[in-house]
XYZ file of C-alpha atoms in Angstrom:
692
model
C 58.691 110.069 98.202
C 58.803 107.572 95.268
C 56.185 104.804 95.414
C 57.768 101.404 96.417
C 56.261 99.697 92.919
C 57.586 102.675 90.754
C 60.885 103.055 92.464
C 61.795 99.136 92.187
C 61.088 99.439 88.404
C 63.128 102.494 87.903
C 66.038 101.249 90.115
C 65.995 97.970 87.917
C 66.145 100.078 84.680
C 68.939 102.474 85.958
C 71.198 99.490 87.063
C 70.815 97.959 83.709
C 71.917 101.225 82.196
C 74.786 101.899 84.638
C 76.091 98.494 84.285
C 76.042 98.784 80.265
C 77.785 102.155 80.152
C 80.362 101.311 82.924
C 81.239 98.196 80.634
C 81.287 100.393 77.551
C 83.522 102.936 79.251
C 85.839 100.577 81.438
C 86.164 97.267 79.389
C 85.403 98.050 75.778
C 86.708 101.795 75.961
C 84.191 102.970 73.634
C 81.806 105.382 76.114
C 78.412 106.496 74.602
C 77.480 108.739 77.623
C 79.259 112.143 78.952
C 80.531 111.607 82.367
C 78.093 114.167 83.614
C 74.978 112.136 82.396
C 76.259 108.802 83.974
C 76.778 110.768 87.162
C 73.183 112.125 86.890
C 71.760 108.524 86.483
C 74.220 107.101 89.358
C 72.993 109.627 91.866
C 69.526 109.083 90.923
C 69.974 105.261 91.951
C 71.832 106.314 94.984
C 68.685 108.554 96.034
C 66.417 105.864 95.155
C 68.219 103.071 97.192
C 68.351 105.842 100.197
C 64.500 105.833 99.948
C 64.054 102.067 99.736
C 67.096 100.355 101.142
C 65.623 97.023 100.119
C 66.342 98.040 96.456
C 69.955 97.822 97.185
C 71.007 94.442 95.308
C 74.188 92.916 95.551
C 75.066 93.758 91.987
C 73.886 97.319 92.447
C 76.534 99.862 90.946
C 76.418 102.089 93.751
C 78.120 99.428 95.860
C 81.478 100.230 93.821
C 81.966 103.170 96.263
C 82.895 101.215 98.965
C 81.199 99.978 102.285
C 82.028 99.730 105.950
C 85.599 99.322 106.999
C 86.761 95.800 107.768
C 87.746 94.552 110.958
C 90.139 91.752 109.026
C 90.405 89.621 106.353
C 88.675 86.398 106.681
C 90.520 83.174 105.497
C 88.954 81.539 102.296
C 89.933 77.886 101.306
C 89.871 77.741 97.669
C 87.529 74.786 96.347
C 89.798 74.226 93.422
C 93.442 75.122 94.373
C 95.019 78.155 92.750
C 98.005 76.217 91.553
C 101.216 77.858 90.541
C 102.704 77.577 87.014
C 106.056 76.123 86.210
C 108.652 78.810 84.999
C 110.800 78.188 82.232
C 114.264 78.990 83.203
C 115.477 79.084 79.772
C 114.801 82.819 79.011
C 115.887 82.549 75.590
C 113.027 81.286 72.755
C 114.258 77.989 72.777
C 112.406 77.634 76.249
C 109.184 77.509 74.053
C 110.535 74.435 72.145
C 111.624 72.746 75.173
C 107.690 73.450 76.493
C 106.113 71.909 73.239
C 108.781 69.003 73.477
C 108.120 68.152 76.851
C 104.274 68.369 76.144
C 104.446 65.859 73.222
C 106.520 63.571 75.226
C 103.980 63.438 77.926
C 101.246 62.820 75.353
C 103.326 59.757 73.879
C 103.470 61.751 70.511
C 105.227 60.690 67.266
C 107.566 63.210 65.693
C 105.276 63.003 62.587
C 102.145 63.717 64.601
C 100.474 66.933 64.136
C 101.302 70.038 65.998
C 99.943 70.959 69.696
C 97.514 73.790 69.645
C 98.277 76.222 72.495
C 96.750 79.686 73.738
C 99.377 82.349 74.398
C 98.694 85.028 77.132
C 100.714 87.554 78.848
C 101.990 86.990 82.378
C 100.996 90.095 84.403
C 102.999 91.591 87.078
C 99.880 92.053 89.534
C 97.889 89.940 92.185
C 96.037 86.564 91.171
C 92.312 87.051 92.183
C 89.576 84.418 92.294
C 85.844 85.685 91.926
C 83.093 83.390 92.524
C 79.747 83.893 90.975
C 76.531 82.075 92.070
C 73.514 82.345 89.689
C 75.385 85.261 87.986
C 76.185 87.396 90.919
C 79.507 88.009 92.456
C 79.196 86.645 96.218
C 83.093 86.555 96.865
C 86.605 87.467 95.864
C 89.763 85.784 97.451
C 93.370 86.413 96.739
C 95.653 83.406 95.882
C 97.245 82.838 99.325
C 99.169 80.013 99.671
C 97.192 78.355 96.754
C 94.771 76.448 98.970
C 93.938 79.238 101.361
C 93.488 83.117 100.642
C 92.009 86.272 101.942
C 88.348 87.326 101.190
C 88.580 90.923 99.841
C 85.032 91.139 98.307
C 84.305 94.361 99.461
C 87.420 95.921 97.743
C 87.057 93.980 94.693
C 83.438 95.459 94.262
C 84.912 98.784 93.925
C 86.705 97.690 90.776
C 85.143 98.901 87.667
C 86.259 96.298 85.378
C 85.009 93.529 87.344
C 81.133 92.522 86.885
C 78.949 92.451 89.851
C 76.566 90.402 87.542
C 77.642 88.272 84.573
C 76.272 89.417 81.285
C 73.892 86.628 79.442
C 73.394 83.275 80.881
C 75.221 82.206 83.948
C 76.056 78.956 85.431
C 74.824 78.247 88.749
C 78.487 78.576 90.254
C 81.688 79.763 88.218
C 84.949 81.006 89.777
C 86.796 83.455 87.186
C 90.383 83.748 87.992
C 92.813 86.384 86.684
C 95.150 89.308 87.741
C 94.396 92.642 89.298
C 97.072 95.163 88.046
C 97.650 98.944 87.925
C 98.359 100.777 84.802
C 101.686 102.410 84.353
C 100.254 105.811 83.814
C 97.700 105.467 86.392
C 100.759 104.039 88.565
C 102.695 107.477 88.009
C 99.441 109.695 88.682
C 99.029 107.748 91.725
C 102.557 108.555 93.023
C 102.564 112.335 92.081
C 99.300 112.474 94.321
C 101.258 110.890 97.124
C 104.294 113.080 96.672
C 101.679 116.134 96.782
C 100.228 114.829 99.942
C 103.929 114.028 101.472
C 104.813 117.646 100.605
C 101.865 119.294 102.393
C 102.578 117.497 105.474
C 100.298 114.358 105.341
C 101.627 111.933 107.634
C 101.447 107.974 107.148
C 101.548 108.651 103.331
C 104.099 107.196 101.171
C 105.609 106.824 97.430
C 104.745 103.457 96.157
C 107.648 101.254 94.953
C 105.932 99.686 91.708
C 102.667 99.274 90.240
C 102.374 95.303 91.680
C 102.892 96.514 95.209
C 100.601 99.498 94.604
C 97.762 97.176 93.557
C 98.453 94.560 95.949
C 98.058 97.324 98.849
C 94.731 98.752 97.486
C 93.359 95.247 97.134
C 94.129 94.604 100.864
C 93.180 97.682 102.362
C 90.774 97.082 105.324
C 88.832 100.345 104.380
C 87.010 99.493 100.857
C 86.585 103.439 100.371
C 90.551 103.681 99.878
C 90.471 100.654 97.705
C 88.084 102.653 95.566
C 90.016 105.609 95.164
C 93.170 103.522 93.674
C 93.001 103.106 90.177
C 92.828 99.381 89.420
C 92.152 97.245 86.416
C 91.758 93.377 86.054
C 92.263 90.724 83.285
C 90.431 87.381 83.167
C 92.503 84.292 82.373
C 91.712 81.325 84.275
C 89.118 78.989 85.700
C 88.355 77.819 89.360
C 85.466 75.719 90.318
C 82.429 75.488 87.537
C 79.093 73.717 87.327
C 79.871 71.156 84.965
C 77.692 71.184 81.574
C 75.002 68.504 82.420
C 74.020 70.550 85.114
C 73.744 73.932 83.531
C 77.379 75.327 82.951
C 79.222 76.122 79.619
C 80.449 73.404 77.454
C 83.819 74.737 76.534
C 86.234 72.532 74.778
C 89.343 74.647 74.825
C 91.302 77.290 76.804
C 90.368 79.840 73.944
C 86.459 78.971 74.205
C 86.883 80.069 78.069
C 88.486 83.446 77.374
C 85.641 83.965 74.596
C 82.919 83.141 77.509
C 84.674 85.452 79.788
C 84.609 88.234 77.434
C 80.632 87.541 77.231
C 80.279 87.501 80.739
C 81.578 91.165 80.804
C 85.249 90.435 81.769
C 88.253 92.142 80.081
C 90.526 89.661 78.303
C 94.085 90.947 76.971
C 93.859 91.644 73.502
C 97.399 90.192 72.881
C 95.920 86.579 73.769
C 96.460 84.546 70.667
C 96.299 80.955 69.385
C 99.613 79.003 68.434
C 100.187 75.851 66.583
C 103.450 74.088 67.674
C 106.662 75.575 68.719
C 107.389 77.645 66.125
C 104.180 79.756 66.683
C 104.962 80.073 70.328
C 108.731 81.265 69.745
C 107.185 83.962 67.539
C 104.513 85.136 70.349
C 107.191 85.179 72.682
C 109.476 87.301 70.288
C 106.493 89.635 69.416
C 105.525 90.509 73.083
C 109.049 90.919 73.735
C 109.450 93.749 71.362
C 106.121 95.151 72.635
C 106.896 94.745 76.071
C 107.937 98.392 76.865
C 105.177 99.724 74.883
C 102.403 97.920 76.974
C 100.221 100.241 79.198
C 101.115 97.655 82.099
C 104.180 95.541 83.309
C 104.361 91.946 82.113
C 107.304 89.780 83.040
C 107.060 87.153 80.625
C 104.229 85.145 78.611
C 102.230 82.055 79.479
C 101.751 78.975 77.013
C 98.706 76.607 77.799
C 97.435 73.574 75.960
C 94.264 74.578 74.269
C 92.428 71.480 74.476
C 90.617 70.924 77.782
C 90.714 67.233 77.271
C 94.566 67.218 76.418
C 94.852 69.183 79.673
C 93.080 66.643 81.680
C 95.319 63.845 80.104
C 98.390 65.814 80.947
C 97.272 66.518 84.560
C 99.683 67.799 87.191
C 102.836 67.188 88.668
C 103.294 68.600 92.248
C 101.419 71.475 92.474
C 102.067 72.467 88.922
C 100.086 71.815 85.615
C 102.108 69.883 83.091
C 100.096 71.482 80.381
C 101.017 75.260 80.979
C 104.287 77.041 81.587
C 105.436 80.744 82.291
C 108.101 81.741 79.911
C 110.036 84.822 81.431
C 111.986 87.405 79.345
C 115.565 88.484 80.036
C 115.736 90.565 83.330
C 116.438 94.271 82.602
C 119.796 95.800 83.362
C 121.085 98.991 84.462
C 124.409 100.843 85.633
C 124.807 102.167 89.254
C 127.384 102.902 91.744
C 128.354 100.745 94.938
C 128.241 102.878 98.014
C 128.788 100.449 100.327
C 129.073 96.220 100.778
C 127.291 95.057 104.121
C 126.984 91.618 105.342
C 123.353 90.384 106.224
C 122.373 87.420 108.229
C 119.535 85.231 107.170
C 116.935 83.221 109.427
C 119.399 79.998 109.012
C 122.444 82.146 109.998
C 123.431 82.400 106.089
C 125.837 85.272 105.709
C 124.964 87.309 102.345
C 127.204 90.163 101.164
C 124.777 92.878 99.775
C 125.892 95.716 97.740
C 124.383 99.041 98.671
C 123.906 100.993 95.560
C 122.932 104.171 94.346
C 119.111 104.267 93.720
C 118.327 102.959 90.223
C 114.876 101.883 88.467
C 115.561 98.107 87.356
C 112.704 96.249 85.902
C 109.811 98.407 87.215
C 111.244 98.919 90.783
C 113.761 101.242 92.241
C 116.886 99.252 93.791
C 119.021 100.274 96.581
C 120.294 96.714 97.492
C 121.573 93.970 95.432
C 122.678 90.519 96.454
C 126.467 89.381 96.054
C 125.498 85.835 96.864
C 128.807 84.933 98.568
C 132.437 85.503 99.141
C 133.711 83.498 96.163
C 131.088 85.396 94.115
C 131.883 88.880 95.372
C 135.530 88.106 94.254
C 135.236 86.441 91.109
C 133.189 89.544 89.839
C 135.765 91.481 91.877
C 133.047 94.158 93.095
C 134.285 96.822 95.361
C 133.237 100.004 97.040
C 132.908 102.848 94.477
C 132.770 100.817 91.389
C 130.194 101.170 88.651
C 128.361 98.000 88.214
C 125.776 96.172 86.388
C 122.549 95.690 88.060
C 119.895 93.194 87.122
C 116.672 91.859 88.571
C 117.260 87.996 88.263
C 113.819 86.300 86.851
C 112.428 90.028 87.507
C 112.345 89.544 91.217
C 115.993 89.643 93.220
C 118.125 92.214 92.363
C 121.890 91.228 91.936
C 125.096 92.778 90.662
C 125.895 90.871 87.530
C 129.522 92.530 87.162
C 131.639 95.402 87.464
C 131.231 97.949 84.302
C 134.385 98.134 82.012
C 135.330 101.597 83.041
C 135.867 100.489 86.626
C 137.615 97.301 85.926
C 140.063 99.446 83.823
C 141.203 101.572 86.893
C 144.524 100.734 88.769
C 144.154 98.546 91.685
C 145.046 101.326 94.131
C 142.536 103.366 92.543
C 139.815 101.141 93.799
C 138.493 99.946 97.121
C 139.869 96.971 98.866
C 138.791 93.746 97.663
C 135.574 92.181 99.720
C 136.436 89.611 102.453
C 133.775 87.649 104.405
C 134.098 88.599 108.436
C 134.698 85.471 110.213
C 132.443 86.665 113.088
C 128.778 87.349 112.711
C 128.200 91.102 112.276
C 125.445 90.981 114.738
C 125.857 88.619 117.490
C 129.675 87.970 117.405
C 129.663 84.318 117.109
C 132.005 82.794 114.915
C 131.116 82.420 111.061
C 131.884 79.001 109.647
C 132.115 77.679 106.058
C 130.966 74.160 106.047
C 133.168 71.484 103.645
C 132.081 72.094 99.834
C 129.847 74.855 100.760
C 129.997 78.324 99.038
C 128.529 80.274 102.151
C 129.717 81.310 105.554
C 127.019 80.795 108.491
C 126.493 82.250 111.806
C 126.889 79.442 114.841
C 124.845 81.696 117.356
C 121.585 79.723 116.471
C 118.468 80.423 118.060
C 119.952 83.399 120.013
C 121.282 85.435 117.241
C 119.577 88.746 117.207
C 119.457 89.034 113.006
C 117.899 85.746 112.997
C 115.533 86.195 115.795
C 112.360 87.617 113.564
C 112.456 85.052 110.994
C 113.251 82.219 113.736
C 109.959 83.120 115.551
C 107.636 83.456 112.454
C 109.094 80.032 111.236
C 108.744 78.307 114.676
C 105.001 79.890 114.888
C 104.077 78.871 110.916
C 101.109 76.961 110.236
C 103.284 73.771 109.199
C 105.547 74.239 112.359
C 104.105 74.665 115.890
C 101.535 77.039 114.429
C 100.735 79.987 116.516
C 97.732 81.614 114.695
C 97.649 85.405 114.476
C 101.343 85.858 115.096
C 102.328 87.553 112.028
C 105.236 89.542 110.579
C 104.286 93.062 112.168
C 103.546 91.512 115.242
C 106.779 89.520 115.778
C 108.463 92.828 114.682
C 106.931 94.949 117.138
C 107.736 92.420 119.985
C 111.140 91.960 119.201
C 111.945 95.587 118.460
C 110.422 96.332 121.857
C 112.802 93.726 123.496
C 109.666 91.675 124.759
C 111.162 88.613 123.007
C 114.660 87.571 122.893
C 114.270 83.843 122.439
C 111.310 81.454 121.375
C 110.576 80.630 125.109
C 109.857 84.342 125.702
C 106.921 83.812 123.384
C 105.237 81.923 126.047
C 106.037 84.534 128.850
C 103.785 87.164 127.028
C 100.566 87.847 128.965
C 97.629 89.594 127.985
C 98.532 92.869 129.510
C 102.006 92.960 127.638
C 100.184 92.345 124.346
C 97.049 94.796 124.707
C 99.779 97.243 125.385
C 101.282 96.907 121.940
C 100.399 99.532 119.154
C 97.209 98.874 117.422
C 96.539 95.759 119.370
C 92.765 95.384 120.474
C 91.624 93.542 123.623
C 90.130 90.838 121.576
C 93.180 90.364 119.502
C 95.516 90.243 122.675
C 93.126 87.489 123.813
C 93.325 85.568 120.676
C 97.003 85.620 120.812
C 97.107 84.411 124.066
C 94.835 81.655 123.629
C 96.572 80.694 120.311
C 99.773 80.438 122.091
C 98.298 78.037 124.705
C 96.800 75.995 122.141
C 100.138 75.838 120.091
C 101.805 73.848 123.256
C 100.173 70.837 122.213
C 102.147 69.745 119.011
C 103.789 66.944 117.468
C 107.202 66.049 117.596
C 107.917 66.561 113.811
C 106.359 70.046 113.775
C 108.400 70.770 116.962
C 111.553 69.549 115.266
C 110.921 71.488 112.080
C 110.119 74.591 114.066
C 113.507 74.848 115.409
C 114.520 76.042 112.060
C 117.624 73.441 112.020
C 119.429 73.698 108.354
C 118.796 71.074 105.875
C 115.678 69.589 108.244
C 112.761 70.250 106.452
C 109.141 68.732 107.045
C 109.812 65.362 105.552
C 113.310 64.985 107.309
C 111.531 65.825 110.689
C 108.946 63.091 110.029
C 111.537 60.897 109.432
C 113.474 61.492 112.366
C 110.630 61.499 114.569
C 109.407 57.911 113.170
C 113.002 56.472 113.569
C 113.967 57.983 117.130
C 110.543 58.199 118.387
C 111.788 60.896 121.127
C 113.301 64.103 120.857
C 116.146 63.260 123.517
C 116.997 60.451 121.415
C 117.306 62.636 118.415
C 119.342 65.323 120.246
C 121.792 62.493 121.679
C 122.291 60.497 118.270
C 125.801 60.266 116.928
C 126.331 61.186 113.063
C 126.540 57.276 112.652
C 123.026 56.715 114.248
C 121.623 59.650 112.294
C 122.640 58.266 108.944
C 120.745 55.062 109.729
C 117.394 57.378 109.196
C 115.676 57.319 105.735
C 116.745 60.343 103.550
C 119.566 61.403 106.149
C 122.763 61.907 104.428
C 126.289 62.971 105.784
C 125.269 66.796 105.442
C 121.809 66.725 107.211
C 123.730 64.662 109.840
C 126.545 66.969 110.397
C 123.735 70.080 110.431
C 121.507 68.081 113.353
C 125.010 67.497 115.429
C 126.085 71.066 114.991
C 122.920 72.445 116.215
C 122.328 70.049 119.240
C 126.226 70.254 120.123
C 125.560 74.042 120.873
C 124.386 74.547 124.607
C 122.567 77.706 123.875
C 120.362 75.719 121.419
C 119.819 72.756 124.181
C 118.810 75.420 126.667
C 116.105 76.900 124.279
C 114.685 73.099 123.883
C 114.609 72.573 127.530
C 112.954 76.083 128.264
C 110.152 75.450 125.776
C 109.480 72.215 127.340
C 109.299 74.176 130.853
C 107.003 76.404 129.173
C 104.615 73.635 128.571
C 105.005 72.390 124.831
C 104.456 68.695 124.581
C 103.960 65.891 122.187
C 103.256 62.529 122.105
C 106.187 60.206 122.053
C 106.657 56.574 121.163
C 109.383 53.735 120.659
C 112.016 53.705 117.806
C 110.507 52.522 114.609
C 112.550 49.674 114.545
C 111.034 48.296 117.757
C 107.398 49.430 116.942
C 106.881 49.115 112.983
C 104.085 51.322 112.072
C 100.844 49.357 110.812
C 100.564 51.352 107.467
C 104.305 51.072 106.758
C 104.879 50.434 103.153
C 101.289 51.564 101.977
C 101.453 54.829 99.660
C 98.421 56.868 99.677
C 97.349 59.871 97.507
C 95.099 62.520 98.577
C 92.937 64.343 96.190
C 89.918 66.697 96.054
C 88.478 68.323 99.257
C 87.543 65.887 102.393
C 84.391 66.518 104.107
C 85.923 67.017 107.937
C 89.809 66.974 107.520
C 91.964 69.255 105.861
C 94.768 67.886 103.530
C 97.380 68.405 105.996
C 95.788 66.809 108.877
C 94.742 63.726 106.899
C 98.492 63.561 105.403
C 99.638 63.699 109.135
C 97.396 60.852 110.167
C 98.464 58.719 107.527
C 102.197 59.286 108.102
C 101.656 58.710 111.955
C 100.539 55.500 111.003
C 103.526 54.931 108.944
C 101.894 55.297 105.441
C 103.622 57.265 102.754
C 101.455 60.211 101.307
C 102.626 60.869 97.612
C 101.863 63.619 95.460
C 100.772 61.752 92.297
C 99.245 58.611 91.500
C 101.510 55.425 90.051
C 101.092 51.907 89.758
C 102.904 51.636 93.419
C 100.413 53.566 94.916
C 97.859 51.514 97.112
C 95.031 53.898 97.875
C 93.666 57.285 96.486
C 91.834 59.014 99.192
C 89.130 60.985 97.168
C 87.217 63.870 98.241
C 84.717 66.484 96.567
C 86.322 67.878 93.236
C 88.767 65.321 92.575
C 90.573 65.891 89.592
C 92.925 64.172 87.202
C 94.594 62.394 90.198
C 90.997 60.234 90.690
C 91.090 59.478 86.945
C 94.588 58.328 86.854
C 93.828 56.044 89.685
C 90.613 54.531 87.779
C 92.828 54.148 84.596
C 95.666 52.341 86.656
C 93.018 50.072 88.894
C 94.265 51.876 92.043
C 91.927 51.362 94.828
C 89.529 54.638 95.264
C 88.267 55.082 99.019
C 86.956 58.108 100.794
C 87.645 59.874 103.993
C 85.283 57.571 105.939
C 87.154 54.578 104.848
C 90.438 56.193 105.144
C 89.579 56.607 108.831
C 88.328 53.119 109.231
C 91.761 51.798 108.180
C 93.444 53.933 110.527
C 91.211 52.667 113.479
C 91.871 48.999 112.279
C 95.515 49.470 112.239
C 95.518 51.206 115.726
């Protein structure tokens, strides 16, 4: 057995060698060692760590082979939200000009002012990832999730060779590097070939993957890291989350391009196509060049991204809603293919919308095999004159939603009696048989079956149980699908009749999970009127409208019995929303569902109508920024709105208070600039208490 001191020295040296050679091989594509020699070093380190387990450090190369199987994914709150980037809808080159003009206008630049400098990057079609390093060592990897909360996938990401477990060179105390996990096209094809061989050999539970993005996302979200390690994944770095400021030991990068160079120095791969550009003309040139190279790239992209290079200007531009003003994603025209229409079916959505869908002969479009494409509505299907048997042009609109663009000229040239009949929308719901009606001024037909229509059942339950509605933690897609398919849930009240015995009898439902669901259902019975109202899934009634209705009427019964004229008195409720509410509550089965939910124990605090009991903070506008010490942003927002305050997404002269937490960003700067009063969570709670 090797002496501990000798083993420690050798393990440290082997770790450094293996990290260096892995970087040369996987990131720089310039290997210096034959695979057999690398394997010998790797196996020697494994043997040393087996003899001396204390030598296995968090950044050891041996951790890349996977670890123990996980029980589930832990939720992670991003310290700096992973914001979405605005998509330029003009897919021609002029979209770049529109972005440049918008940036110049926001900065107040004159026409003869110098051009803005940008960084141009590729928009990868993969899975966004945030990697947290503390003192240079990878401690956490998390998916984007909803931008604020993602899932921790650290063990799986450790298996990805292109991601350093320890940063090269000098590392700050804390840095979160963000980028994209993706799968190369050649590796995707090889993976699918292996999958086909497994299926042919009779292996169950194996499948052929639809596209590289889904294969990559599925690999990252495997509970068994060994499976993730077997999938060929790659990574590109392009963004930043939390980072220690320069005055406390963090890098002093003045531009986006400087940050990309810093990522490269730390050991991350950065796309070679990344370039600097000055002004709109060079943005257009980059867009055109990448468009021409798109099909030759070894991985899928669906556009390019432009970012203002100067970090100082980024801060000055700030954010609008949940999107940075200083960046935009500029997509390419969707790819199109020809295929045959095998049939036309009508699907029913969560809100009862009836959508005609063309069933297609399988065709590969925009990186995926497409067998269904939307025809949107009856008018659109008739305008395009799509019929069964036609050859049609299929496009993935925005590279996301497959749609039928039109009928091929050869089919249109046929005599009318040589083609199938024109499409007509059924006047009854194809699922529950309820009347299908078309509201005045609307293009869509909708099922009036409400909460008891079978097609709407799964989505209605998921919507009701969502985080911003009644919230039943743990009630996800797969569980709802099982419950509905087994006929255990037919309407929303059936949720609250589920017991431990029923749940534990489901496939892959452990006792602990069943107990958690029962507890979550019990917890969800105490809710708020706006959340309950929103959870019912009434068309046109979103979170904001539900809050306005609750404030105005105070009680659910008053809302259900209100006339359209009375509903129109509510802030931001117009004729369309008023008619939708009346249509919903005029259906006896919908009222019955509400009463059954009440009978199941769902309850909330009700009050007097707003006119009789004005809220203490009415007329005050708040903005919340940063991470609060004890309250989530949604919870703080609910408290303020319950007191009558308006919670806005951006700071203006009309803002009364900015509630600032840790890592507050541009909103705090804007508040100081405008002289808006800045308070912390404790002061906000004191205001609420004083207003009570």
